[in-house]
PDB file of C-alpha atoms in Angstrom:
ATOM      1  CA  MET A   1      16.666  50.482  12.202  1.00 48.00           C
ATOM      2  CA  ALA A   2      18.232  47.322  13.598  1.00 54.00           C
ATOM      3  CA  ARG A   3      15.868  47.407  16.573  1.00 78.00           C
ATOM      4  CA  ARG A   4      12.843  47.748  14.322  1.00 81.00           C
ATOM      5  CA  SER A   5      13.884  44.762  12.186  1.00 79.00           C
ATOM      6  CA  ASP A   6      14.464  42.718  15.344  1.00 82.00           C
ATOM      7  CA  ARG A   7      10.913  43.533  16.469  1.00 89.00           C
ATOM      8  CA  VAL A   8       9.549  42.575  13.045  1.00 87.00           C
ATOM      9  CA  GLU A   9      11.447  39.294  13.177  1.00 86.00           C
ATOM     10  CA  ALA A  10      10.143  38.552  16.676  1.00 89.00           C
ATOM     11  CA  ALA A  11       6.613  39.407  15.549  1.00 91.00           C
ATOM     12  CA  MET A  12       6.983  37.062  12.565  1.00 91.00           C
ATOM     13  CA  LEU A  13       8.107  34.277  14.873  1.00 91.00           C
ATOM     14  CA  ILE A  14       4.988  34.836  16.991  1.00 94.00           C
ATOM     15  CA  VAL A  15       2.846  34.773  13.819  1.00 94.00           C
ATOM     16  CA  VAL A  16       4.430  31.465  12.805  1.00 94.00           C
ATOM     17  CA  VAL A  17       3.831  29.891  16.219  1.00 95.00           C
ATOM     18  CA  LEU A  18       0.232  31.152  16.346  1.00 96.00           C
ATOM     19  CA  GLY A  19      -0.277  29.968  12.770  1.00 96.00           C
ATOM     20  CA  LEU A  20       0.973  26.500  13.666  1.00 96.00           C
ATOM     21  CA  LEU A  21      -1.340  26.387  16.684  1.00 96.00           C
ATOM     22  CA  THR A  22      -4.275  27.594  14.575  1.00 96.00           C
ATOM     23  CA  ALA A  23      -3.484  24.996  11.915  1.00 96.00           C
ATOM     24  CA  LEU A  24      -3.958  22.165  14.439  1.00 97.00           C
ATOM     25  CA  PRO A  25      -7.756  22.454  14.789  1.00 97.00           C
ATOM     26  CA  LEU A  26      -8.079  23.219  11.076  1.00 97.00           C
ATOM     27  CA  SER A  27      -6.142  20.056  10.280  1.00 97.00           C
ATOM     28  CA  GLY A  28      -8.414  18.169  12.680  1.00 97.00           C
ATOM     29  CA  LEU A  29     -11.428  19.542  10.819  1.00 98.00           C
ATOM     30  CA  ILE A  30      -9.933  18.433   7.487  1.00 98.00           C
ATOM     31  CA  GLY A  31      -9.241  14.993   8.961  1.00 97.00           C
ATOM     32  CA  SER A  32     -12.762  14.570  10.334  1.00 97.00           C
ATOM     33  CA  THR A  33     -14.344  15.766   7.084  1.00 98.00           C
ATOM     34  CA  THR A  34     -12.153  13.333   5.153  1.00 98.00           C
ATOM     35  CA  TYR A  35     -13.127  10.545   7.554  1.00 98.00           C
ATOM     36  CA  ARG A  36     -16.856  11.144   7.060  1.00 98.00           C
ATOM     37  CA  GLY A  37     -16.438  11.128   3.274  1.00 97.00           C
ATOM     38  CA  GLN A  38     -14.240   8.032   3.221  1.00 97.00           C
ATOM     39  CA  LEU A  39     -16.531   6.212   5.635  1.00 97.00           C
ATOM     40  CA  ALA A  40     -19.481   6.911   3.318  1.00 97.00           C
ATOM     41  CA  VAL A  41     -17.467   5.493   0.405  1.00 97.00           C
ATOM     42  CA  SER A  42     -16.601   2.454   2.533  1.00 96.00           C
ATOM     43  CA  VAL A  43     -20.252   1.822   3.434  1.00 96.00           C
ATOM     44  CA  GLU A  44     -21.289   2.156  -0.221  1.00 96.00           C
ATOM     45  CA  GLN A  45     -18.534  -0.198  -1.378  1.00 96.00           C
ATOM     46  CA  GLN A  46     -19.307  -2.743   1.334  1.00 95.00           C
ATOM     47  CA  ALA A  47     -22.933  -2.764   0.160  1.00 95.00           C
ATOM     48  CA  THR A  48     -22.174  -3.090  -3.572  1.00 94.00           C
ATOM     49  CA  ARG A  49     -19.174  -5.435  -3.637  1.00 94.00           C
ATOM     50  CA  HIS A  50     -19.319  -9.133  -2.936  1.00 92.00           C
ATOM     51  CA  LEU A  51     -16.611 -11.687  -2.282  1.00 93.00           C
ATOM     52  CA  ALA A  52     -16.590 -14.637  -4.667  1.00 93.00           C
ATOM     53  CA  THR A  53     -14.226 -17.418  -5.656  1.00 94.00           C
ATOM     54  CA  ALA A  54     -12.799 -17.594  -9.161  1.00 95.00           C
ATOM     55  CA  THR A  55     -11.175 -20.661 -10.708  1.00 95.00           C
ATOM     56  CA  LEU A  56      -8.142 -20.086 -12.920  1.00 95.00           C
ATOM     57  CA  VAL A  57      -8.623 -21.435 -16.448  1.00 94.00           C
ATOM     58  CA  GLU A  58      -4.937 -21.045 -17.353  1.00 93.00           C
ATOM     59  CA  ASN A  59      -1.606 -21.198 -15.573  1.00 92.00           C
ATOM     60  CA  ALA A  60      -0.195 -17.971 -14.218  1.00 88.00           C
ATOM     61  CA  PRO A  61       3.270 -17.082 -15.516  1.00 86.00           C
ATOM     62  CA  SER A  62       6.080 -18.418 -13.364  1.00 81.00           C
ATOM     63  CA  PRO A  63       8.125 -15.948 -11.336  1.00 71.00           C
ATOM     64  CA  VAL A  64      11.253 -14.680 -13.050  1.00 65.00           C
ATOM     65  CA  PRO A  65      14.460 -15.042 -11.019  1.00 64.00           C
ATOM     66  CA  ALA A  66      16.308 -11.789 -10.494  1.00 61.00           C
ATOM     67  CA  THR A  67      20.089 -11.562 -10.445  1.00 65.00           C
ATOM     68  CA  ASP A  68      20.283 -11.322  -6.656  1.00 62.00           C
ATOM     69  CA  GLY A  69      18.360 -14.547  -6.020  1.00 57.00           C
ATOM     70  CA  ALA A  70      14.991 -12.877  -5.459  1.00 58.00           C
ATOM     71  CA  TYR A  71      12.024 -13.452  -7.731  1.00 54.00           C
ATOM     72  CA  LEU A  72      10.274 -10.761  -9.708  1.00 54.00           C
ATOM     73  CA  GLY A  73       6.528 -10.953 -10.225  1.00 50.00           C
ATOM     74  CA  ALA A  74       4.949  -9.326 -13.251  1.00 45.00           C
ATOM     75  CA  ASN A  75       2.730  -6.998 -11.210  1.00 46.00           C
ATOM     76  CA  GLY A  76       4.115  -6.441  -7.710  1.00 53.00           C
ATOM     77  CA  GLY A  77       3.722 -10.104  -6.697  1.00 58.00           C
ATOM     78  CA  THR A  78       0.531 -10.868  -8.660  1.00 68.00           C
ATOM     79  CA  THR A  79      -0.207 -11.329 -12.317  1.00 76.00           C
ATOM     80  CA  GLY A  80      -3.335 -11.153 -14.459  1.00 87.00           C
ATOM     81  CA  VAL A  81      -4.764 -14.560 -15.420  1.00 92.00           C
ATOM     82  CA  GLN A  82      -7.961 -15.723 -17.129  1.00 94.00           C
ATOM     83  CA  ALA A  83     -10.451 -17.152 -14.623  1.00 95.00           C
ATOM     84  CA  ARG A  84     -14.091 -18.181 -14.374  1.00 95.00           C
ATOM     85  CA  TRP A  85     -16.520 -17.337 -11.575  1.00 94.00           C
ATOM     86  CA  THR A  86     -20.205 -17.766 -10.885  1.00 90.00           C
ATOM     87  CA  LEU A  87     -22.439 -14.720 -10.493  1.00 87.00           C
ATOM     88  CA  PRO A  88     -25.077 -14.582  -7.742  1.00 79.00           C
ATOM     89  CA  GLY A  89     -27.798 -15.440 -10.300  1.00 81.00           C
ATOM     90  CA  GLY A  90     -25.948 -18.628 -11.331  1.00 84.00           C
ATOM     91  CA  ALA A  91     -24.484 -17.399 -14.634  1.00 88.00           C
ATOM     92  CA  GLU A  92     -20.779 -17.895 -15.270  1.00 91.00           C
ATOM     93  CA  GLN A  93     -18.443 -15.135 -16.294  1.00 91.00           C
ATOM     94  CA  VAL A  94     -14.865 -15.225 -17.561  1.00 92.00           C
ATOM     95  CA  GLY A  95     -12.308 -12.463 -17.150  1.00 91.00           C
ATOM     96  CA  MET A  96      -8.929 -11.437 -15.827  1.00 92.00           C
ATOM     97  CA  VAL A  97      -8.136 -11.788 -12.125  1.00 93.00           C
ATOM     98  CA  ASN A  98      -4.953 -11.352 -10.118  1.00 90.00           C
ATOM     99  CA  ALA A  99      -3.204 -14.547  -9.084  1.00 90.00           C
ATOM    100  CA  ASP A 100       0.127 -15.412  -7.561  1.00 88.00           C
ATOM    101  CA  PRO A 101       2.878 -16.099 -10.101  1.00 87.00           C
ATOM    102  CA  GLY A 102       3.139 -19.806 -10.847  1.00 86.00           C
ATOM    103  CA  ALA A 103      -0.479 -20.598  -9.854  1.00 89.00           C
ATOM    104  CA  THR A 104      -1.844 -23.455 -11.955  1.00 91.00           C
ATOM    105  CA  ALA A 105      -5.118 -23.795 -13.810  1.00 93.00           C
ATOM    106  CA  GLY A 106      -7.851 -24.942 -11.434  1.00 94.00           C
ATOM    107  CA  THR A 107      -6.506 -22.904  -8.516  1.00 94.00           C
ATOM    108  CA  ARG A 108      -9.261 -21.072  -6.676  1.00 96.00           C
ATOM    109  CA  VAL A 109      -8.642 -17.412  -5.850  1.00 95.00           C
ATOM    110  CA  PRO A 110     -10.818 -14.916  -3.973  1.00 95.00           C
ATOM    111  CA  VAL A 111     -12.162 -11.996  -6.042  1.00 95.00           C
ATOM    112  CA  TRP A 112     -14.403  -9.046  -5.296  1.00 95.00           C
ATOM    113  CA  LEU A 113     -17.288  -8.507  -7.691  1.00 94.00           C
ATOM    114  CA  SER A 114     -19.467  -5.478  -8.325  1.00 92.00           C
ATOM    115  CA  ASP A 115     -23.240  -5.796  -8.570  1.00 88.00           C
ATOM    116  CA  THR A 116     -22.785  -6.223 -12.326  1.00 87.00           C
ATOM    117  CA  GLY A 117     -20.384  -9.152 -11.842  1.00 89.00           C
ATOM    118  CA  ASN A 118     -17.181  -7.366 -12.829  1.00 90.00           C
ATOM    119  CA  VAL A 119     -13.987  -7.845 -10.854  1.00 93.00           C
ATOM    120  CA  VAL A 120     -13.301  -4.780  -8.693  1.00 94.00           C
ATOM    121  CA  PRO A 121     -10.814  -3.934  -5.943  1.00 94.00           C
ATOM    122  CA  ALA A 122     -11.673  -4.960  -2.397  1.00 94.00           C
ATOM    123  CA  PRO A 123     -14.002  -2.508  -0.655  1.00 96.00           C
ATOM    124  CA  MET A 124     -12.517   0.160   1.555  1.00 96.00           C
ATOM    125  CA  THR A 125     -12.680  -0.724   5.224  1.00 95.00           C
ATOM    126  CA  ALA A 126     -13.360   1.553   8.171  1.00 94.00           C
ATOM    127  CA  SER A 127      -9.679   1.335   9.116  1.00 96.00           C
ATOM    128  CA  ASP A 128      -8.778   2.511   5.593  1.00 96.00           C
ATOM    129  CA  ALA A 129     -11.009   5.534   6.175  1.00 97.00           C
ATOM    130  CA  VAL A 130      -9.281   6.233   9.494  1.00 97.00           C
ATOM    131  CA  THR A 131      -5.832   5.945   7.914  1.00 97.00           C
ATOM    132  CA  THR A 132      -6.777   8.241   5.043  1.00 97.00           C
ATOM    133  CA  SER A 133      -8.233  10.851   7.387  1.00 98.00           C
ATOM    134  CA  ILE A 134      -5.184  10.816   9.657  1.00 98.00           C
ATOM    135  CA  LEU A 135      -2.903  11.225   6.663  1.00 98.00           C
ATOM    136  CA  ALA A 136      -5.044  14.080   5.325  1.00 98.00           C
ATOM    137  CA  ALA A 137      -4.910  15.873   8.678  1.00 98.00           C
ATOM    138  CA  MET A 138      -1.160  15.390   9.000  1.00 98.00           C
ATOM    139  CA  PHE A 139      -0.507  16.461   5.413  1.00 98.00           C
ATOM    140  CA  SER A 140      -2.608  19.615   5.793  1.00 98.00           C
ATOM    141  CA  TRP A 141      -0.740  20.593   8.972  1.00 98.00           C
ATOM    142  CA  ILE A 142       2.630  19.917   7.314  1.00 98.00           C
ATOM    143  CA  VAL A 143       1.634  22.075   4.333  1.00 98.00           C
ATOM    144  CA  ALA A 144       0.630  24.879   6.707  1.00 97.00           C
ATOM    145  CA  ALA A 145       3.897  24.506   8.633  1.00 97.00           C
ATOM    146  CA  LEU A 146       5.963  24.613   5.446  1.00 97.00           C
ATOM    147  CA  GLY A 147       4.063  27.660   4.203  1.00 96.00           C
ATOM    148  CA  LEU A 148       4.556  29.493   7.481  1.00 96.00           C
ATOM    149  CA  ALA A 149       8.232  28.535   7.613  1.00 95.00           C
ATOM    150  CA  ALA A 150       8.712  29.775   4.040  1.00 96.00           C
ATOM    151  CA  LEU A 151       6.990  33.054   4.924  1.00 94.00           C
ATOM    152  CA  TYR A 152       9.221  33.456   7.977  1.00 93.00           C
ATOM    153  CA  TRP A 153      12.409  32.806   5.996  1.00 94.00           C
ATOM    154  CA  VAL A 154      11.389  35.202   3.202  1.00 94.00           C
ATOM    155  CA  VAL A 155      10.710  37.963   5.753  1.00 91.00           C
ATOM    156  CA  ARG A 156      13.967  37.146   7.511  1.00 91.00           C
ATOM    157  CA  LEU A 157      15.874  37.301   4.197  1.00 93.00           C
ATOM    158  CA  ILE A 158      14.398  40.728   3.489  1.00 92.00           C
ATOM    159  CA  LEU A 159      15.266  41.902   7.015  1.00 90.00           C
ATOM    160  CA  ASP A 160      18.816  40.528   6.731  1.00 89.00           C
ATOM    161  CA  ARG A 161      19.305  42.408   3.469  1.00 92.00           C
ATOM    162  CA  ARG A 162      18.061  45.599   5.106  1.00 88.00           C
ATOM    163  CA  ARG A 163      20.406  45.014   8.036  1.00 87.00           C
ATOM    164  CA  ALA A 164      23.321  44.498   5.646  1.00 89.00           C
ATOM    165  CA  VAL A 165      22.510  47.754   3.849  1.00 90.00           C
ATOM    166  CA  HIS A 166      22.303  49.504   7.219  1.00 86.00           C
ATOM    167  CA  TRP A 167      25.660  48.037   8.287  1.00 88.00           C
ATOM    168  CA  ASP A 168      27.233  49.114   4.983  1.00 87.00           C
ATOM    169  CA  ARG A 169      26.001  52.668   5.534  1.00 86.00           C
ATOM    170  CA  GLU A 170      27.282  52.659   9.112  1.00 85.00           C
ATOM    171  CA  TRP A 171      30.723  51.397   8.027  1.00 87.00           C
ATOM    172  CA  LEU A 172      30.840  53.990   5.256  1.00 84.00           C
ATOM    173  CA  HIS A 173      29.973  56.732   7.766  1.00 82.00           C
ATOM    174  CA  ALA A 174      32.486  55.379  10.315  1.00 82.00           C
ATOM    175  CA  GLY A 175      35.136  55.183   7.615  1.00 76.00           C
ATOM    176  CA  ASP A 176      34.558  58.846   6.747  1.00 73.00           C
ATOM    177  CA  ARG A 177      34.882  59.833  10.422  1.00 76.00           C
ATOM    178  CA  TRP A 178      38.052  57.788  10.874  1.00 80.00           C
ATOM    179  CA  ALA A 179      39.592  59.290   7.750  1.00 74.00           C
ATOM    180  CA  ARG A 180      39.015  62.826   9.106  1.00 73.00           C
ATOM    181  CA  SER A 181      40.558  62.048  12.467  1.00 65.00           C
TER     182      SER A 181
END
């Protein structure tokens, strides 16, 4: 019985290694598919978003000193402030934009605008698409590796329990023989 469980454990180890090797090209496929999709999003965003300059119409809140001497911004280093910008057709629009804490009214800040003139995040770049696809490929391989490792350890736990039961039976049998001697 012990030899059979050792063979099963060795076979499971081979399955894990083969699974990890098989997961590599599958992860590459996931990464390349993600890249194509993200690149299409990047191209669409580059075509529909335009860089403009907004002028702050109010002062941005000043940074708040923290207890350790650092300064805390309201929103990770930027804060929302009312600003005015000119649309491609010449009309002016007013809305909230991100500005550095402490920026004064009249400060000019770069903003990205959609075709409708609303402030939107900067368009995704090709390097963003590459980064996302690499992370997707790595994450998919890590998930496969964790799944295979979990499978291996569950099988090993079951085999160890069987081995322990076998050892208990052997000791019980040996104990009976020793008692009769």
